[in-house]
Amino acid sequence: MTLTHLVLWGILLLVPYVKRPVVYLLLLTKSVSSIYFILNSPRGVSLNGIISNIVTVIVAIIFGEILYRTIDGLKKINCQLSQESQKAFAASEAKAAFLANMSHEIRTPLSGIRGITEMMMGSDRSDADHNYLKMIHTSSMSLLDIVNNVLDFSRIESGKEVLHSVPCNIRNVMDQCITPIKLTLLADQVSLESIVDNNVPKVIRTDEMKLRQIVTNLISNAIKFTDYGTISVSLSAHESELTLTVSDTGIGISPEKYDSIFTEFERVQTSYEKYREGTGLGLAITKKNIEQLGGTISVNSEELSGSTFIVTIPFEEASFDECIEKEAISASLSDVKTGIGNHSILIAEDNKVNQVYLKHFLEKEGFDLTIVENGEEAVASFMEKEFGIVLMDIQMPVKSGLQAVQEIREYEQKSIKNKTPILALTASVTNHEQKLFMESGMDGVCPKPVDMKYLLSSIKKHLN
Ligand code: ADP
């Protein structure tokens, strides 16, 4: 191959970067100039040289055209893919926004149902009334579980979730997950026993919320699918791995269904079986949570003879001291009551039902309450009177909670006052929303439906 041929083929390297006419013009110019030199060569005209030059430039142009068409095709595919991915992203964002909205709208009335029911359960009632109230409470909590499951699933699916590893007292976590469930079983024909092996360290570092969700979900399923017998929960540790086992004597699962139960919206229903509520999201979320923690889940089961779910999760040991501060916050309700009852609280909440139960519970604790209906009134009241803490709803008429908080913070800065703790009392519970509240000057978030015990311990933490 002569230098001329090499140059002709070399020009093709420009194809990805330079437009067609320029490359073809270069090829032709090089070829014509080579033919010119051949024609004027002192060694005489080489016909072979001329033909080979012409053939090379034609082949190079054909080859160049193939390259251009391939590159154009790839560009088109790339462009289509990027459009599709933008569409998919927009659809996923729209879905997340819709779910967050829907969750907010359902949580607000649910908060009222929960609050008023708990309020009525706390007063003297006949056994029958108490049972009816308990049923309303359980049903509202089931509805909340469904909303949370859908929201959790969408959050995990979007891939935006991040782990929050904290030191956690694993025995307390197990106890706090198991005890409330145990209480609901008193009159049932199912018993729940649990054991935490001595080899499990006192404090481990993990995402506590996820761990709680995993334990609660597996035990709740075991109860849901067991009519008689025993549910056994055990936790043990081996080297740096925890093993959680939840066994039941319930309806069981046939082996060919093992895979499908971990798929979202898959529910295994058999004809002889009574209907059991559910969305088919629990195990899918549990599996994803476990995988995020770097663990595994497997199941051993036979139809009609119970199931055993085995979860392994790697862990890192943490020091007991790291946990003490956190434990102090989650003190018991009776603890919370002592010593903080004389503070005044500003509550900005436009929902009348929520106002009723907040007033009931907080006045019972001895707090002096000022209740306003929107952000503007909240800012005005704040400027008139000293408050120990502010509880601020977010979506309110006239002025939103976020705007009100910003104005309160500006007012504090201007008048060189200490910052008053402000807690968002909100039905907006996605990570993104909570981050926004904290960035706007809030000191904490108490999600709706309000868990009074949690609210009181947050108030205590911030008043201290
Ligand atoms: P849901 O409980 O809402 O139906 P899950 O994702 O938690 O959804 O469970 C999916 C399916 O797996 C259930 O519908 C049920 O058929 C089966 N399953 C889960 N846990 C058990 C269990 N402990 N015993 C029998 N079947 C179970």
mmCIF file with all atom_site columns, N, CA and C and ligand atoms in Angstrom, residues 149 217-218 221-226 248 250-253 260-263 265-269 273 276-286 301 306-307 309, ligand 1:
data_model
loop_
_atom_site.group_PDB
_atom_site.id
_atom_site.type_symbol
_atom_site.label_atom_id
_atom_site.label_alt_id
_atom_site.label_comp_id
_atom_site.label_asym_id
_atom_site.label_entity_id
_atom_site.label_seq_id
_atom_site.pdbx_PDB_ins_code
_atom_site.Cartn_x
_atom_site.Cartn_y
_atom_site.Cartn_z
_atom_site.occupancy
_atom_site.B_iso_or_equiv
_atom_site.pdbx_formal_charge
_atom_site.auth_seq_id
_atom_site.auth_comp_id
_atom_site.auth_asym_id
_atom_site.auth_atom_id
_atom_site.pdbx_PDB_model_num
ATOM   1   N N   . ASN A 1 149 ? -47.231 1.502   52.526 1.00 0.00 ? 149 ASN A N   1
ATOM   2   C CA  . ASN A 1 149 ? -46.645 0.490   51.641 1.00 0.00 ? 149 ASN A CA  1
ATOM   3   C C   . ASN A 1 149 ? -46.511 1.011   50.220 1.00 0.00 ? 149 ASN A C   1
ATOM   4   N N   . ASN A 1 217 ? -43.056 -6.438  59.442 1.00 0.00 ? 217 ASN A N   1
ATOM   5   C CA  . ASN A 1 217 ? -43.769 -6.985  58.301 1.00 0.00 ? 217 ASN A CA  1
ATOM   6   C C   . ASN A 1 217 ? -43.846 -8.505  58.339 1.00 0.00 ? 217 ASN A C   1
ATOM   7   N N   . LEU A 1 218 ? -42.703 -9.151  58.663 1.00 0.00 ? 218 LEU A N   1
ATOM   8   C CA  . LEU A 1 218 ? -42.703 -10.619 58.661 1.00 0.00 ? 218 LEU A CA  1
ATOM   9   C C   . LEU A 1 218 ? -43.614 -11.158 59.769 1.00 0.00 ? 218 LEU A C   1
ATOM   10  N N   . ASN A 1 221 ? -47.304 -10.630 58.798 1.00 0.00 ? 221 ASN A N   1
ATOM   11  C CA  . ASN A 1 221 ? -47.719 -11.642 57.817 1.00 0.00 ? 221 ASN A CA  1
ATOM   12  C C   . ASN A 1 221 ? -47.977 -12.976 58.498 1.00 0.00 ? 221 ASN A C   1
ATOM   13  N N   . ALA A 1 222 ? -47.039 -13.351 59.402 1.00 0.00 ? 222 ALA A N   1
ATOM   14  C CA  . ALA A 1 222 ? -47.188 -14.641 60.087 1.00 0.00 ? 222 ALA A CA  1
ATOM   15  C C   . ALA A 1 222 ? -48.536 -14.673 60.811 1.00 0.00 ? 222 ALA A C   1
ATOM   16  N N   . ILE A 1 223 ? -48.897 -13.550 61.444 1.00 0.00 ? 223 ILE A N   1
ATOM   17  C CA  . ILE A 1 223 ? -50.171 -13.511 62.178 1.00 0.00 ? 223 ILE A CA  1
ATOM   18  C C   . ILE A 1 223 ? -51.349 -13.566 61.212 1.00 0.00 ? 223 ILE A C   1
ATOM   19  N N   . LYS A 1 224 ? -51.200 -12.808 60.111 1.00 0.00 ? 224 LYS A N   1
ATOM   20  C CA  . LYS A 1 224 ? -52.299 -12.754 59.144 1.00 0.00 ? 224 LYS A CA  1
ATOM   21  C C   . LYS A 1 224 ? -52.612 -14.144 58.568 1.00 0.00 ? 224 LYS A C   1
ATOM   22  N N   . PHE A 1 225 ? -51.551 -14.920 58.335 1.00 0.00 ? 225 PHE A N   1
ATOM   23  C CA  . PHE A 1 225 ? -51.766 -16.205 57.651 1.00 0.00 ? 225 PHE A CA  1
ATOM   24  C C   . PHE A 1 225 ? -51.770 -17.400 58.610 1.00 0.00 ? 225 PHE A C   1
ATOM   25  N N   . THR A 1 226 ? -51.935 -17.131 59.916 1.00 0.00 ? 226 THR A N   1
ATOM   26  C CA  . THR A 1 226 ? -51.983 -18.232 60.891 1.00 0.00 ? 226 THR A CA  1
ATOM   27  C C   . THR A 1 226 ? -53.273 -18.119 61.708 1.00 0.00 ? 226 THR A C   1
ATOM   28  N N   . ASP A 1 248 ? -44.135 -19.793 61.511 1.00 0.00 ? 248 ASP A N   1
ATOM   29  C CA  . ASP A 1 248 ? -45.535 -19.850 61.960 1.00 0.00 ? 248 ASP A CA  1
ATOM   30  C C   . ASP A 1 248 ? -46.102 -21.225 61.673 1.00 0.00 ? 248 ASP A C   1
ATOM   31  N N   . GLY A 1 250 ? -49.085 -21.575 60.205 1.00 0.00 ? 250 GLY A N   1
ATOM   32  C CA  . GLY A 1 250 ? -50.243 -21.127 59.427 1.00 0.00 ? 250 GLY A CA  1
ATOM   33  C C   . GLY A 1 250 ? -50.503 -21.914 58.160 1.00 0.00 ? 250 GLY A C   1
ATOM   34  N N   . ILE A 1 251 ? -51.100 -21.239 57.199 1.00 0.00 ? 251 ILE A N   1
ATOM   35  C CA  . ILE A 1 251 ? -51.602 -21.916 55.987 1.00 0.00 ? 251 ILE A CA  1
ATOM   36  C C   . ILE A 1 251 ? -50.497 -22.368 55.040 1.00 0.00 ? 251 ILE A C   1
ATOM   37  N N   . GLY A 1 252 ? -49.281 -21.837 55.224 1.00 0.00 ? 252 GLY A N   1
ATOM   38  C CA  . GLY A 1 252 ? -48.157 -22.264 54.398 1.00 0.00 ? 252 GLY A CA  1
ATOM   39  C C   . GLY A 1 252 ? -48.229 -21.796 52.949 1.00 0.00 ? 252 GLY A C   1
ATOM   40  N N   . ILE A 1 253 ? -47.151 -22.094 52.228 1.00 0.00 ? 253 ILE A N   1
ATOM   41  C CA  . ILE A 1 253 ? -47.051 -21.674 50.818 1.00 0.00 ? 253 ILE A CA  1
ATOM   42  C C   . ILE A 1 253 ? -46.484 -22.867 50.052 1.00 0.00 ? 253 ILE A C   1
ATOM   43  N N   . SER A 1 260 ? -42.780 -16.059 43.521 1.00 0.00 ? 260 SER A N   1
ATOM   44  C CA  . SER A 1 260 ? -43.781 -15.031 43.195 1.00 0.00 ? 260 SER A CA  1
ATOM   45  C C   . SER A 1 260 ? -44.200 -14.219 44.416 1.00 0.00 ? 260 SER A C   1
ATOM   46  N N   . ILE A 1 261 ? -44.086 -14.769 45.622 1.00 0.00 ? 261 ILE A N   1
ATOM   47  C CA  . ILE A 1 261 ? -44.545 -13.987 46.789 1.00 0.00 ? 261 ILE A CA  1
ATOM   48  C C   . ILE A 1 261 ? -43.682 -12.756 47.039 1.00 0.00 ? 261 ILE A C   1
ATOM   49  N N   . PHE A 1 262 ? -42.474 -12.757 46.477 1.00 0.00 ? 262 PHE A N   1
ATOM   50  C CA  . PHE A 1 262 ? -41.603 -11.581 46.665 1.00 0.00 ? 262 PHE A CA  1
ATOM   51  C C   . PHE A 1 262 ? -41.782 -10.551 45.542 1.00 0.00 ? 262 PHE A C   1
ATOM   52  N N   . THR A 1 263 ? -42.697 -10.867 44.614 1.00 0.00 ? 263 THR A N   1
ATOM   53  C CA  . THR A 1 263 ? -42.938 -9.941  43.501 1.00 0.00 ? 263 THR A CA  1
ATOM   54  C C   . THR A 1 263 ? -44.067 -9.003  43.884 1.00 0.00 ? 263 THR A C   1
ATOM   55  N N   . PHE A 1 265 ? -47.307 -6.846  44.186 1.00 0.00 ? 265 PHE A N   1
ATOM   56  C CA  . PHE A 1 265 ? -48.728 -7.067  43.922 1.00 0.00 ? 265 PHE A CA  1
ATOM   57  C C   . PHE A 1 265 ? -49.091 -8.543  43.724 1.00 0.00 ? 265 PHE A C   1
ATOM   58  N N   . GLU A 1 266 ? -48.155 -9.469  44.013 1.00 0.00 ? 266 GLU A N   1
ATOM   59  C CA  . GLU A 1 266 ? -48.478 -10.904 43.894 1.00 0.00 ? 266 GLU A CA  1
ATOM   60  C C   . GLU A 1 266 ? -49.024 -11.395 45.214 1.00 0.00 ? 266 GLU A C   1
ATOM   61  N N   . ARG A 1 267 ? -50.198 -12.002 45.183 1.00 0.00 ? 267 ARG A N   1
ATOM   62  C CA  . ARG A 1 267 ? -50.784 -12.575 46.383 1.00 0.00 ? 267 ARG A CA  1
ATOM   63  C C   . ARG A 1 267 ? -51.167 -14.010 46.067 1.00 0.00 ? 267 ARG A C   1
ATOM   64  N N   . VAL A 1 268 ? -50.843 -14.919 46.977 1.00 0.00 ? 268 VAL A N   1
ATOM   65  C CA  . VAL A 1 268 ? -51.178 -16.310 46.718 1.00 0.00 ? 268 VAL A CA  1
ATOM   66  C C   . VAL A 1 268 ? -52.483 -16.602 47.430 1.00 0.00 ? 268 VAL A C   1
ATOM   67  N N   . GLN A 1 269 ? -53.532 -16.745 46.679 1.00 0.00 ? 269 GLN A N   1
ATOM   68  C CA  . GLN A 1 269 ? -54.830 -17.047 47.299 1.00 0.00 ? 269 GLN A CA  1
ATOM   69  C C   . GLN A 1 269 ? -55.285 -18.408 46.811 1.00 0.00 ? 269 GLN A C   1
ATOM   70  N N   . GLU A 1 273 ? -59.347 -21.045 51.057 1.00 0.00 ? 273 GLU A N   1
ATOM   71  C CA  . GLU A 1 273 ? -58.861 -20.147 52.087 1.00 0.00 ? 273 GLU A CA  1
ATOM   72  C C   . GLU A 1 273 ? -59.818 -18.980 52.319 1.00 0.00 ? 273 GLU A C   1
ATOM   73  N N   . ARG A 1 276 ? -57.928 -12.813 53.204 1.00 0.00 ? 276 ARG A N   1
ATOM   74  C CA  . ARG A 1 276 ? -57.056 -12.083 54.117 1.00 0.00 ? 276 ARG A CA  1
ATOM   75  C C   . ARG A 1 276 ? -56.614 -10.815 53.413 1.00 0.00 ? 276 ARG A C   1
ATOM   76  N N   . GLU A 1 277 ? -56.784 -9.693  54.124 1.00 0.00 ? 277 GLU A N   1
ATOM   77  C CA  . GLU A 1 277 ? -56.488 -8.388  53.514 1.00 0.00 ? 277 GLU A CA  1
ATOM   78  C C   . GLU A 1 277 ? -55.030 -8.258  53.083 1.00 0.00 ? 277 GLU A C   1
ATOM   79  N N   . GLY A 1 278 ? -54.780 -7.416  52.124 1.00 0.00 ? 278 GLY A N   1
ATOM   80  C CA  . GLY A 1 278 ? -53.384 -7.154  51.754 1.00 0.00 ? 278 GLY A CA  1
ATOM   81  C C   . GLY A 1 278 ? -53.266 -6.565  50.377 1.00 0.00 ? 278 GLY A C   1
ATOM   82  N N   . THR A 1 279 ? -52.094 -6.016  50.094 1.00 0.00 ? 279 THR A N   1
ATOM   83  C CA  . THR A 1 279 ? -51.870 -5.411  48.781 1.00 0.00 ? 279 THR A CA  1
ATOM   84  C C   . THR A 1 279 ? -50.881 -6.219  47.944 1.00 0.00 ? 279 THR A C   1
ATOM   85  N N   . GLY A 1 280 ? -50.191 -7.154  48.593 1.00 0.00 ? 280 GLY A N   1
ATOM   86  C CA  . GLY A 1 280 ? -49.157 -7.901  47.883 1.00 0.00 ? 280 GLY A CA  1
ATOM   87  C C   . GLY A 1 280 ? -47.870 -7.106  47.730 1.00 0.00 ? 280 GLY A C   1
ATOM   88  N N   . LEU A 1 281 ? -47.716 -6.078  48.575 1.00 0.00 ? 281 LEU A N   1
ATOM   89  C CA  . LEU A 1 281 ? -46.499 -5.253  48.485 1.00 0.00 ? 281 LEU A CA  1
ATOM   90  C C   . LEU A 1 281 ? -45.524 -5.540  49.631 1.00 0.00 ? 281 LEU A C   1
ATOM   91  N N   . GLY A 1 282 ? -46.070 -6.098  50.732 1.00 0.00 ? 282 GLY A N   1
ATOM   92  C CA  . GLY A 1 282 ? -45.263 -6.242  51.952 1.00 0.00 ? 282 GLY A CA  1
ATOM   93  C C   . GLY A 1 282 ? -43.951 -6.981  51.747 1.00 0.00 ? 282 GLY A C   1
ATOM   94  N N   . LEU A 1 283 ? -44.015 -8.185  51.133 1.00 0.00 ? 283 LEU A N   1
ATOM   95  C CA  . LEU A 1 283 ? -42.782 -8.962  50.983 1.00 0.00 ? 283 LEU A CA  1
ATOM   96  C C   . LEU A 1 283 ? -41.847 -8.361  49.939 1.00 0.00 ? 283 LEU A C   1
ATOM   97  N N   . ALA A 1 284 ? -42.440 -7.718  48.903 1.00 0.00 ? 284 ALA A N   1
ATOM   98  C CA  . ALA A 1 284 ? -41.586 -7.074  47.891 1.00 0.00 ? 284 ALA A CA  1
ATOM   99  C C   . ALA A 1 284 ? -40.775 -5.959  48.547 1.00 0.00 ? 284 ALA A C   1
ATOM   100 N N   . ILE A 1 285 ? -41.435 -5.163  49.400 1.00 0.00 ? 285 ILE A N   1
ATOM   101 C CA  . ILE A 1 285 ? -40.724 -4.077  50.103 1.00 0.00 ? 285 ILE A CA  1
ATOM   102 C C   . ILE A 1 285 ? -39.711 -4.676  51.072 1.00 0.00 ? 285 ILE A C   1
ATOM   103 N N   . THR A 1 286 ? -40.143 -5.709  51.809 1.00 0.00 ? 286 THR A N   1
ATOM   104 C CA  . THR A 1 286 ? -39.240 -6.346  52.786 1.00 0.00 ? 286 THR A CA  1
ATOM   105 C C   . THR A 1 286 ? -37.979 -6.838  52.085 1.00 0.00 ? 286 THR A C   1
ATOM   106 N N   . SER A 1 301 ? -41.427 -23.610 53.324 1.00 0.00 ? 301 SER A N   1
ATOM   107 C CA  . SER A 1 301 ? -42.828 -23.730 53.688 1.00 0.00 ? 301 SER A CA  1
ATOM   108 C C   . SER A 1 301 ? -43.458 -24.897 52.950 1.00 0.00 ? 301 SER A C   1
ATOM   109 N N   . GLY A 1 306 ? -47.432 -24.460 57.747 1.00 0.00 ? 306 GLY A N   1
ATOM   110 C CA  . GLY A 1 306 ? -46.651 -23.346 58.290 1.00 0.00 ? 306 GLY A CA  1
ATOM   111 C C   . GLY A 1 306 ? -45.485 -22.919 57.406 1.00 0.00 ? 306 GLY A C   1
ATOM   112 N N   . SER A 1 307 ? -44.934 -21.765 57.759 1.00 0.00 ? 307 SER A N   1
ATOM   113 C CA  . SER A 1 307 ? -43.831 -21.196 56.957 1.00 0.00 ? 307 SER A CA  1
ATOM   114 C C   . SER A 1 307 ? -42.726 -20.699 57.867 1.00 0.00 ? 307 SER A C   1
ATOM   115 N N   . PHE A 1 309 ? -39.600 -17.910 57.499 1.00 0.00 ? 309 PHE A N   1
ATOM   116 C CA  . PHE A 1 309 ? -38.851 -16.924 56.709 1.00 0.00 ? 309 PHE A CA  1
ATOM   117 C C   . PHE A 1 309 ? -37.512 -16.702 57.411 1.00 0.00 ? 309 PHE A C   1
HETATM 118 P P1  . ADP B 2 .   ? -49.924 -9.314  51.397 1.00 0.00 ? 1   ADP B P1  1
HETATM 119 O O1  . ADP B 2 .   ? -49.668 -9.874  52.757 1.00 0.00 ? 1   ADP B O1  1
HETATM 120 O O2  . ADP B 2 .   ? -50.369 -7.901  51.422 1.00 0.00 ? 1   ADP B O2  1
HETATM 121 O O3  . ADP B 2 .   ? -50.751 -10.196 50.544 1.00 0.00 ? 1   ADP B O3  1
HETATM 122 P P2  . ADP B 2 .   ? -47.115 -9.771  51.001 1.00 0.00 ? 1   ADP B P2  1
HETATM 123 O O4  . ADP B 2 .   ? -46.208 -9.250  49.932 1.00 0.00 ? 1   ADP B O4  1
HETATM 124 O O5  . ADP B 2 .   ? -46.747 -9.484  52.397 1.00 0.00 ? 1   ADP B O5  1
HETATM 125 O O6  . ADP B 2 .   ? -48.531 -9.216  50.639 1.00 0.00 ? 1   ADP B O6  1
HETATM 126 O O7  . ADP B 2 .   ? -47.209 -11.326 50.812 1.00 0.00 ? 1   ADP B O7  1
HETATM 127 C C1  . ADP B 2 .   ? -47.403 -11.842 49.513 1.00 0.00 ? 1   ADP B C1  1
HETATM 128 C C2  . ADP B 2 .   ? -48.092 -13.200 49.619 1.00 0.00 ? 1   ADP B C2  1
HETATM 129 O O8  . ADP B 2 .   ? -47.195 -14.131 50.233 1.00 0.00 ? 1   ADP B O8  1
HETATM 130 C C3  . ADP B 2 .   ? -49.319 -13.199 50.508 1.00 0.00 ? 1   ADP B C3  1
HETATM 131 O O9  . ADP B 2 .   ? -50.474 -12.786 49.812 1.00 0.00 ? 1   ADP B O9  1
HETATM 132 C C4  . ADP B 2 .   ? -49.399 -14.656 50.923 1.00 0.00 ? 1   ADP B C4  1
HETATM 133 O O10 . ADP B 2 .   ? -50.016 -15.408 49.932 1.00 0.00 ? 1   ADP B O10 1
HETATM 134 C C5  . ADP B 2 .   ? -47.931 -15.071 50.994 1.00 0.00 ? 1   ADP B C5  1
HETATM 135 N N1  . ADP B 2 .   ? -47.423 -15.056 52.387 1.00 0.00 ? 1   ADP B N1  1
HETATM 136 C C6  . ADP B 2 .   ? -46.639 -14.114 52.951 1.00 0.00 ? 1   ADP B C6  1
HETATM 137 N N2  . ADP B 2 .   ? -46.339 -14.433 54.226 1.00 0.00 ? 1   ADP B N2  1
HETATM 138 C C7  . ADP B 2 .   ? -46.949 -15.620 54.476 1.00 0.00 ? 1   ADP B C7  1
HETATM 139 C C8  . ADP B 2 .   ? -47.018 -16.475 55.614 1.00 0.00 ? 1   ADP B C8  1
HETATM 140 N N3  . ADP B 2 .   ? -46.395 -16.207 56.740 1.00 0.00 ? 1   ADP B N3  1
HETATM 141 N N4  . ADP B 2 .   ? -47.735 -17.606 55.486 1.00 0.00 ? 1   ADP B N4  1
HETATM 142 C C9  . ADP B 2 .   ? -48.382 -17.914 54.325 1.00 0.00 ? 1   ADP B C9  1
HETATM 143 N N5  . ADP B 2 .   ? -48.349 -17.142 53.224 1.00 0.00 ? 1   ADP B N5  1
HETATM 144 C C10 . ADP B 2 .   ? -47.648 -15.999 53.281 1.00 0.00 ? 1   ADP B C10 1
#
